[in-house]
Each structure stands twice: as structure tokens, then as C-alpha cells.
XYZ file of C-alpha atoms in Angstrom:
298
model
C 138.521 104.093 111.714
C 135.442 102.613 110.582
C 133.391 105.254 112.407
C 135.367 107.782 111.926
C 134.779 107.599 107.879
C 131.242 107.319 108.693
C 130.988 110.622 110.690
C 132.822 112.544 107.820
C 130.237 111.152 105.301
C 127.170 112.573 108.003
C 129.288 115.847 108.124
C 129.204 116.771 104.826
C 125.555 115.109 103.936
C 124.915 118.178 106.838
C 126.621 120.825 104.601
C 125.308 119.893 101.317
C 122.005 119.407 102.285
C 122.111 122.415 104.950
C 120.442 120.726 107.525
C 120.171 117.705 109.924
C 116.885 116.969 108.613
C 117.269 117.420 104.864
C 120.843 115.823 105.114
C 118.938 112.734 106.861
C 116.491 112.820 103.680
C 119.194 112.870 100.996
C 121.477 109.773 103.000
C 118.816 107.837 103.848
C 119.197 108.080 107.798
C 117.723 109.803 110.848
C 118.484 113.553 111.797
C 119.232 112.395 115.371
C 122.136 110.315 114.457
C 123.638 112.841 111.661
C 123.422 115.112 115.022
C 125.373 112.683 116.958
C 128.091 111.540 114.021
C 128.846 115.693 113.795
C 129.340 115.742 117.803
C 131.455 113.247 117.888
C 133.391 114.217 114.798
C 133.600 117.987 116.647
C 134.587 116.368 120.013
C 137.547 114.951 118.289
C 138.561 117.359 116.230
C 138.390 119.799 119.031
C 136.613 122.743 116.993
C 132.936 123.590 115.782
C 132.795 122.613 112.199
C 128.804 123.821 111.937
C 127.382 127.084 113.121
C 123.186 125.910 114.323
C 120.640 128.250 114.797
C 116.835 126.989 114.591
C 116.653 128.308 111.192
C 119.730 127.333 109.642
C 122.965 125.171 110.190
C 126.107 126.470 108.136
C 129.551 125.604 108.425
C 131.831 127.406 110.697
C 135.316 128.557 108.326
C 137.177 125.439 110.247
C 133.942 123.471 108.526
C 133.557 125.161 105.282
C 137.567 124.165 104.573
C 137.214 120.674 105.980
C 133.785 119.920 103.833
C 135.844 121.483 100.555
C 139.099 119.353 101.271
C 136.441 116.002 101.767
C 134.429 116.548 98.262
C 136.562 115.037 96.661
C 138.295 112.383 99.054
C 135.282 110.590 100.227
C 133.829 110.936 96.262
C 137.477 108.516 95.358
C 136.338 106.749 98.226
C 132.490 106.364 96.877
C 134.267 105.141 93.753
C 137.023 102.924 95.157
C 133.750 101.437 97.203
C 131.995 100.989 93.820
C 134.139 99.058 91.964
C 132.475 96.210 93.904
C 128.937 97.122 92.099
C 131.272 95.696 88.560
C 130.928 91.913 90.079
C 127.059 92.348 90.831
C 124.033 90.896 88.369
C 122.354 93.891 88.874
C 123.767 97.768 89.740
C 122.756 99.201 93.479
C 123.032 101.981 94.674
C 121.375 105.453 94.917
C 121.786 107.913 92.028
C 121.713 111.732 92.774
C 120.307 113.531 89.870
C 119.908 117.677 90.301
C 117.719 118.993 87.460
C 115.588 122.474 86.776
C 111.697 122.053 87.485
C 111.228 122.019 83.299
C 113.042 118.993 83.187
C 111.297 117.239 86.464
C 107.965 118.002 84.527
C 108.731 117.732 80.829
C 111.569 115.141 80.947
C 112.386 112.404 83.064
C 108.435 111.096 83.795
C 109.077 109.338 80.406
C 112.394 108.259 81.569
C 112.282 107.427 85.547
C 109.540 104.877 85.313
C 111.313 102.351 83.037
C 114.443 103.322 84.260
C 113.806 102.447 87.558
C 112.173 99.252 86.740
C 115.397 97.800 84.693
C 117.159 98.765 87.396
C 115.324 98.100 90.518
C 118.425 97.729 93.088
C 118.251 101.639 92.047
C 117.247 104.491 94.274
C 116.879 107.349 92.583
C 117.178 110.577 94.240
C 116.052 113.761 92.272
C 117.028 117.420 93.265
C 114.841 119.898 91.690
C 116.865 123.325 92.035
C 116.543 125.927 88.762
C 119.410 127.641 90.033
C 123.039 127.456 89.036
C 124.778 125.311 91.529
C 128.011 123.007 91.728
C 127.041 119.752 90.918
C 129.285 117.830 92.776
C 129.759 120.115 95.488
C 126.194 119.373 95.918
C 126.604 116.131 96.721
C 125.073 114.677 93.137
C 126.493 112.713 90.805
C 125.109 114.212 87.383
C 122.774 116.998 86.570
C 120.643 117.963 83.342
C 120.860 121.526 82.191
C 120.271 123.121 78.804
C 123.334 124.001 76.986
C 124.006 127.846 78.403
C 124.103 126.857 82.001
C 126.534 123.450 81.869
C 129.308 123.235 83.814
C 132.975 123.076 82.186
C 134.835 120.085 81.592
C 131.782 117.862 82.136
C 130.599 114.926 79.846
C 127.278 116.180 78.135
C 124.696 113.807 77.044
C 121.657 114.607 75.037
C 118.481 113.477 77.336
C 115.057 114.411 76.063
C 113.962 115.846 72.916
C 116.563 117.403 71.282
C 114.509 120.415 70.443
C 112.119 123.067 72.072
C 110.172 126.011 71.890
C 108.775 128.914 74.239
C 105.046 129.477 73.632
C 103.461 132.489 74.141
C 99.605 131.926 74.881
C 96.343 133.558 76.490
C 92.907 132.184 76.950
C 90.024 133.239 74.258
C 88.432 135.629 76.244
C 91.289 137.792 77.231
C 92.295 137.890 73.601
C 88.358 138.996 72.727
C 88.624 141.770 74.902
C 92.409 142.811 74.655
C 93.038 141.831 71.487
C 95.251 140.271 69.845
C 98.827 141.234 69.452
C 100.534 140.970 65.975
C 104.147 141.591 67.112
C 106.014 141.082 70.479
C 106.088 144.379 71.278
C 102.397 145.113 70.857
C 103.074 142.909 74.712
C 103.879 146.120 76.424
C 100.776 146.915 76.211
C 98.878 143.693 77.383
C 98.674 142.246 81.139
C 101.520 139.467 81.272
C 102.014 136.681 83.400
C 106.002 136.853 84.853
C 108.356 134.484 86.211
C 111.790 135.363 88.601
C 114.430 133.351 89.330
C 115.540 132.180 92.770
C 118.060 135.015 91.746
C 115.692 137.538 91.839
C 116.081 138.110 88.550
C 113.206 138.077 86.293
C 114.125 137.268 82.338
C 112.776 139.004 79.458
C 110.623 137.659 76.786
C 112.688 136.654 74.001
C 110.869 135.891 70.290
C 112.467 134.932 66.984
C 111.639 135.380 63.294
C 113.730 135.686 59.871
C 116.801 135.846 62.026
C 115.294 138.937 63.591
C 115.433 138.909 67.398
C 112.797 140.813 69.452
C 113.076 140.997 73.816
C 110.623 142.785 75.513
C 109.878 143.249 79.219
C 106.064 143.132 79.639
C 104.423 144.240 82.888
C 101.619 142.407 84.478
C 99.279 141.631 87.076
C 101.374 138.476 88.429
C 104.415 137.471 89.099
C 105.682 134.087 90.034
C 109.147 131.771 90.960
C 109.832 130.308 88.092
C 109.346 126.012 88.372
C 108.322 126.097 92.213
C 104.493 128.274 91.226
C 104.523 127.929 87.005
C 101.401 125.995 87.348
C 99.507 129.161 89.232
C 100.781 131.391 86.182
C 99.040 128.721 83.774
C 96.021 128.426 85.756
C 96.069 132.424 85.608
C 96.305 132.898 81.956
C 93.266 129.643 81.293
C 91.263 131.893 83.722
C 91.810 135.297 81.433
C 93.993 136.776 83.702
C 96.663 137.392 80.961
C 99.384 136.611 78.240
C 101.872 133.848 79.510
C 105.420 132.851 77.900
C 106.411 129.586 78.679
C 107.760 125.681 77.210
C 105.184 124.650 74.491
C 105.113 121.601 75.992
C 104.096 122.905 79.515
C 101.396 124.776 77.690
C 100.462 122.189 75.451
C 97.516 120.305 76.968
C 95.581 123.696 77.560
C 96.785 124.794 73.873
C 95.216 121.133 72.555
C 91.924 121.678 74.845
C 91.525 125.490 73.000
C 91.753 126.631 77.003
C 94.872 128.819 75.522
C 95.368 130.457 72.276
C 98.541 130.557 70.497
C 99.779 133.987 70.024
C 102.834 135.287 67.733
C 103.233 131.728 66.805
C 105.415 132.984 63.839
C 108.140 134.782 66.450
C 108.078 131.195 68.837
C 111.837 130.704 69.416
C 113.545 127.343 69.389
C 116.195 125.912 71.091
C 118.071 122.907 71.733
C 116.689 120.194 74.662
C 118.641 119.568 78.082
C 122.053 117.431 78.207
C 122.576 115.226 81.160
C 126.060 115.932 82.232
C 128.572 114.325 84.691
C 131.934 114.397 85.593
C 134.678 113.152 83.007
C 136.022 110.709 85.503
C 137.573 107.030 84.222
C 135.240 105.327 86.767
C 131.907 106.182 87.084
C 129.471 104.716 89.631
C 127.080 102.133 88.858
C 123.947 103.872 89.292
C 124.986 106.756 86.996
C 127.097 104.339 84.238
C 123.515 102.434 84.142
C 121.553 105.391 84.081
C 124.438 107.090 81.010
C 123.784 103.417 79.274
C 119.803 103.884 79.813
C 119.859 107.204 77.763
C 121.941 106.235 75.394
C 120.146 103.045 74.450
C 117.129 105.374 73.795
């Protein structure tokens, strides 16, 4: 039986992580024996639970309904598992954190460090995805989002400053030679740097003054994914290339250098800082009730 619950744990680290090799990553084993746990699982099953291809491994529908029916069977099991952790000195454990590439930058390097060090029994284990995604179906046991894109009926938890603002910001010389522009939509007619989602989508500019708001859709020489290439966007705009919209606190250093010049500083909009949210759930783990204790004691 022993095994058995073992090879349904390497199953679905498979699915969630969609792959042998990134599923061996995220559980802390080798891809070889993932490979071997899902054979044997199959074998006694009698059906294909994952489709593999040497791009891809998805789940078959037989595996897609079995890894949606274990979620949340082998998550009471995690717990039930857990409640051990209660009668340690120390928490151990591995916490599974998925958070947007702001937050990986901006965020937690003031938080992991000491985290991790009052907690050393601790592995931390931090998904950087900007995407909307299922937390737990994910295989993680909290996330940090800003307010719009939290999940329902999830505990929300105020981690990092509690307020922000988009900066919009080009280098000296571009603004000596295009100018400078006095209200968002003088944009339209300046060379913009551009992010997209994973979506595909790519959002507008938004701006904010007097309870006026102002979106505009600039056009530009470059376009980038948003949190995987942001840095080649800000290189782009310190090198003249054009006007760039982005966290002040991303643009900061280069703003504090003089490398980038604020621009429509009046119209910067603010909003309110990322929540670290988790699953309403009597019993947390120890990892993440150490971690919820850790923010809250700051």
C-alpha cells in the first residue's frame, strides 16, 4: 500500500509539473524513477493515465479525471501527515509558493533570506508564473497576487508594501530629442516600450489624476513578455530606445542614477501591494503556518 501511495504522489507531481523532469525538480527526486512510479501505477491500473511525446507529457482523459479526483485526497493526506510537524522544535518541510515575476523581484528578496534562516528545516520552493492559474491544482500551497487576480474563498494576507505605483520613464536623451510629453496621450505619438502577457494579451497604459482616468495604447519599437524579458525593456529605454511604463520600484535605481527621467509623474497611478493567499483550511501545514506567522510578525 505503501508504494502504491507513493506512485500516486509521482503521478500527479507528473501532471502538475507537466513533465518527468520538471515534476522530478518540484518533488525533489529523479525523472527516471517518476518514469517508473507512473509505469507501474499504469500497469496496475490497466490504462494510460499520461499521453508522452518528446515535447510534452499530458494526461490521457482516464488521467486528467484520476489527477482531479487525487488533488484533494493526497492534499488531506499531506495534512493528516503534517500534524506530526505540531510535536517538532522546529517546522520541516518544503513550502510551494507560486508568485508573478514583480513579486519574485520586488518582494520576497527582503523576505526569503530571513525567512529561511528562522526556519532552516525549510525548503522553499518558488514558482514564478504571471499567469492566472489554480493554486492548488498546481500543486502549491499559497500564492501572492495583487487584489484583482485572487482566487475566491482564499485567506488573503497583506505581504509587501501595502502600496504601489506604475512609473512611466525614458532616458534624457530620448526626451531631448522627442520631447517631452505633458499628458498620456501626447504617448501615441512617442516610441514605447510594450509588455504581453503569456496570454497574448498586451495591457494598455493606464494613468491617474484628479479622479480622471486616462488609457492609451502606445505603439513602439519593442515588445516584450511581461516578467520573463522586463529587464531588456529597461535596458532599452536607459539606452534611448523609448518611453517605458512599469513598477516604480523596478525603475527606481535607474530613476535615482538620472539613467531615466520621470515623465507624467502627476498622472502615476497607485494601487494597493500583493496579498499572500492560501486556502481557508482548519489545518494548515507547517511550512506555510510558519511562513503566515513570519508575515504577520512583520
Amino acid at each position: 500500500m505503501t508504494t502504491e501511495l507513493q506512485d500516486l504522489f509521482a503521478f500527479l507531481a507528473v501532471v502538475q509539473a507537466k513533465g518527468f523532469r520538471e515534476g522530478a525538480r518540484a518533488s525533489g527526486t529523479s525523472a527516471s524513477s517518476l518514469s517508473e512510479a507512473v509505469r507501474r501505477l499504469e500497469t496496475r491500473l490497466g490504462v494510460r493515465l499520461l499521453n508522452r511525446t518528446t515535447r510534452s507529457v499530458l494526461p490521457t482523459e482516464a488521467g486528467a479525471r484520476l489527477a482531479e479526483r487525487l488533488v484533494p485526497a493526497l492534499g488531506e493526506v499531506e495534512a493528516a501527515l503534517d500534524v506530526v510537524n505540531s510535536f517538532r522544535d522546529r517546522p520541516t518541510g518544503t513550502l510551494r509558493l507560486n508568485v508573478p515575476a514583480t513579486v519574485a523581484r520586488l518582494v520576497l528578496p527582503s523576505i526569503v533570506t530571513p525567512f529561511l534562516k528562522a526556519y532552516p528545516e525549510i525548503r522553499l520552493d518558488v514558482i514564478v508564473e504571471d499567469s492566472f492559474v489554480d493554486m492548488l491544482a498546481a500543486g502549491c500551497d499559497a500564492g501572492i497576487r495583487y487584489d484583482e487576480r485572487l482566487e475566491q474563498d482564499m485567506i488573503a494576507l497583506p505581504i509587501g508594501p501595502r502600496f504601489q505605483r506604475f512609473a512611466t520613464a525614458a532616458s534624457p536623451d530620448y526626451l531631448n530629442a522627442r520631447g517631452r510629453p505633458e499628458h498620456p496621450r501626447d504617448l501615441l505619438g512617442h516610441a514605447c516600450l510594450r509588455g504581453q502577457f503569456a496570454s497574448g494579451a498586451i495591457p494598455t497604459w493606464e494613468f491617474e489624476r484628479d479622479g480622471e482616468i486616462v488609457r492609451v495604447d502606445p505603439t513602439g519599437p519593442l515588445l516584450v513578455r511581461l516578467g520573463a524579458a522586463v529587464d531588456l525593456a529597461v535596458e532599452a529605454a536607459v539606452g534611448g530606445l523609448g518611453v517605458i511604463h512599469l513598477f516604480e520600484d523596478w525603475l527606481r535605481p535607474h530613476l535615482d542614477s538620472g539613467a531615466l527621467e520621470p515623465v507624467l509623474e502627476p498622472w502615476w497611478q497607485t494601487f494597493t501591494g500583493p496579498f499572500l493567499y492560501y486556502p481557508g483550511r482548519r489545518h494548515l501545514p507547517a511550512p506555510l503556518r510558519a511562513f503566515v506567522e513570519f508575515i504577520r510578525s512583520r
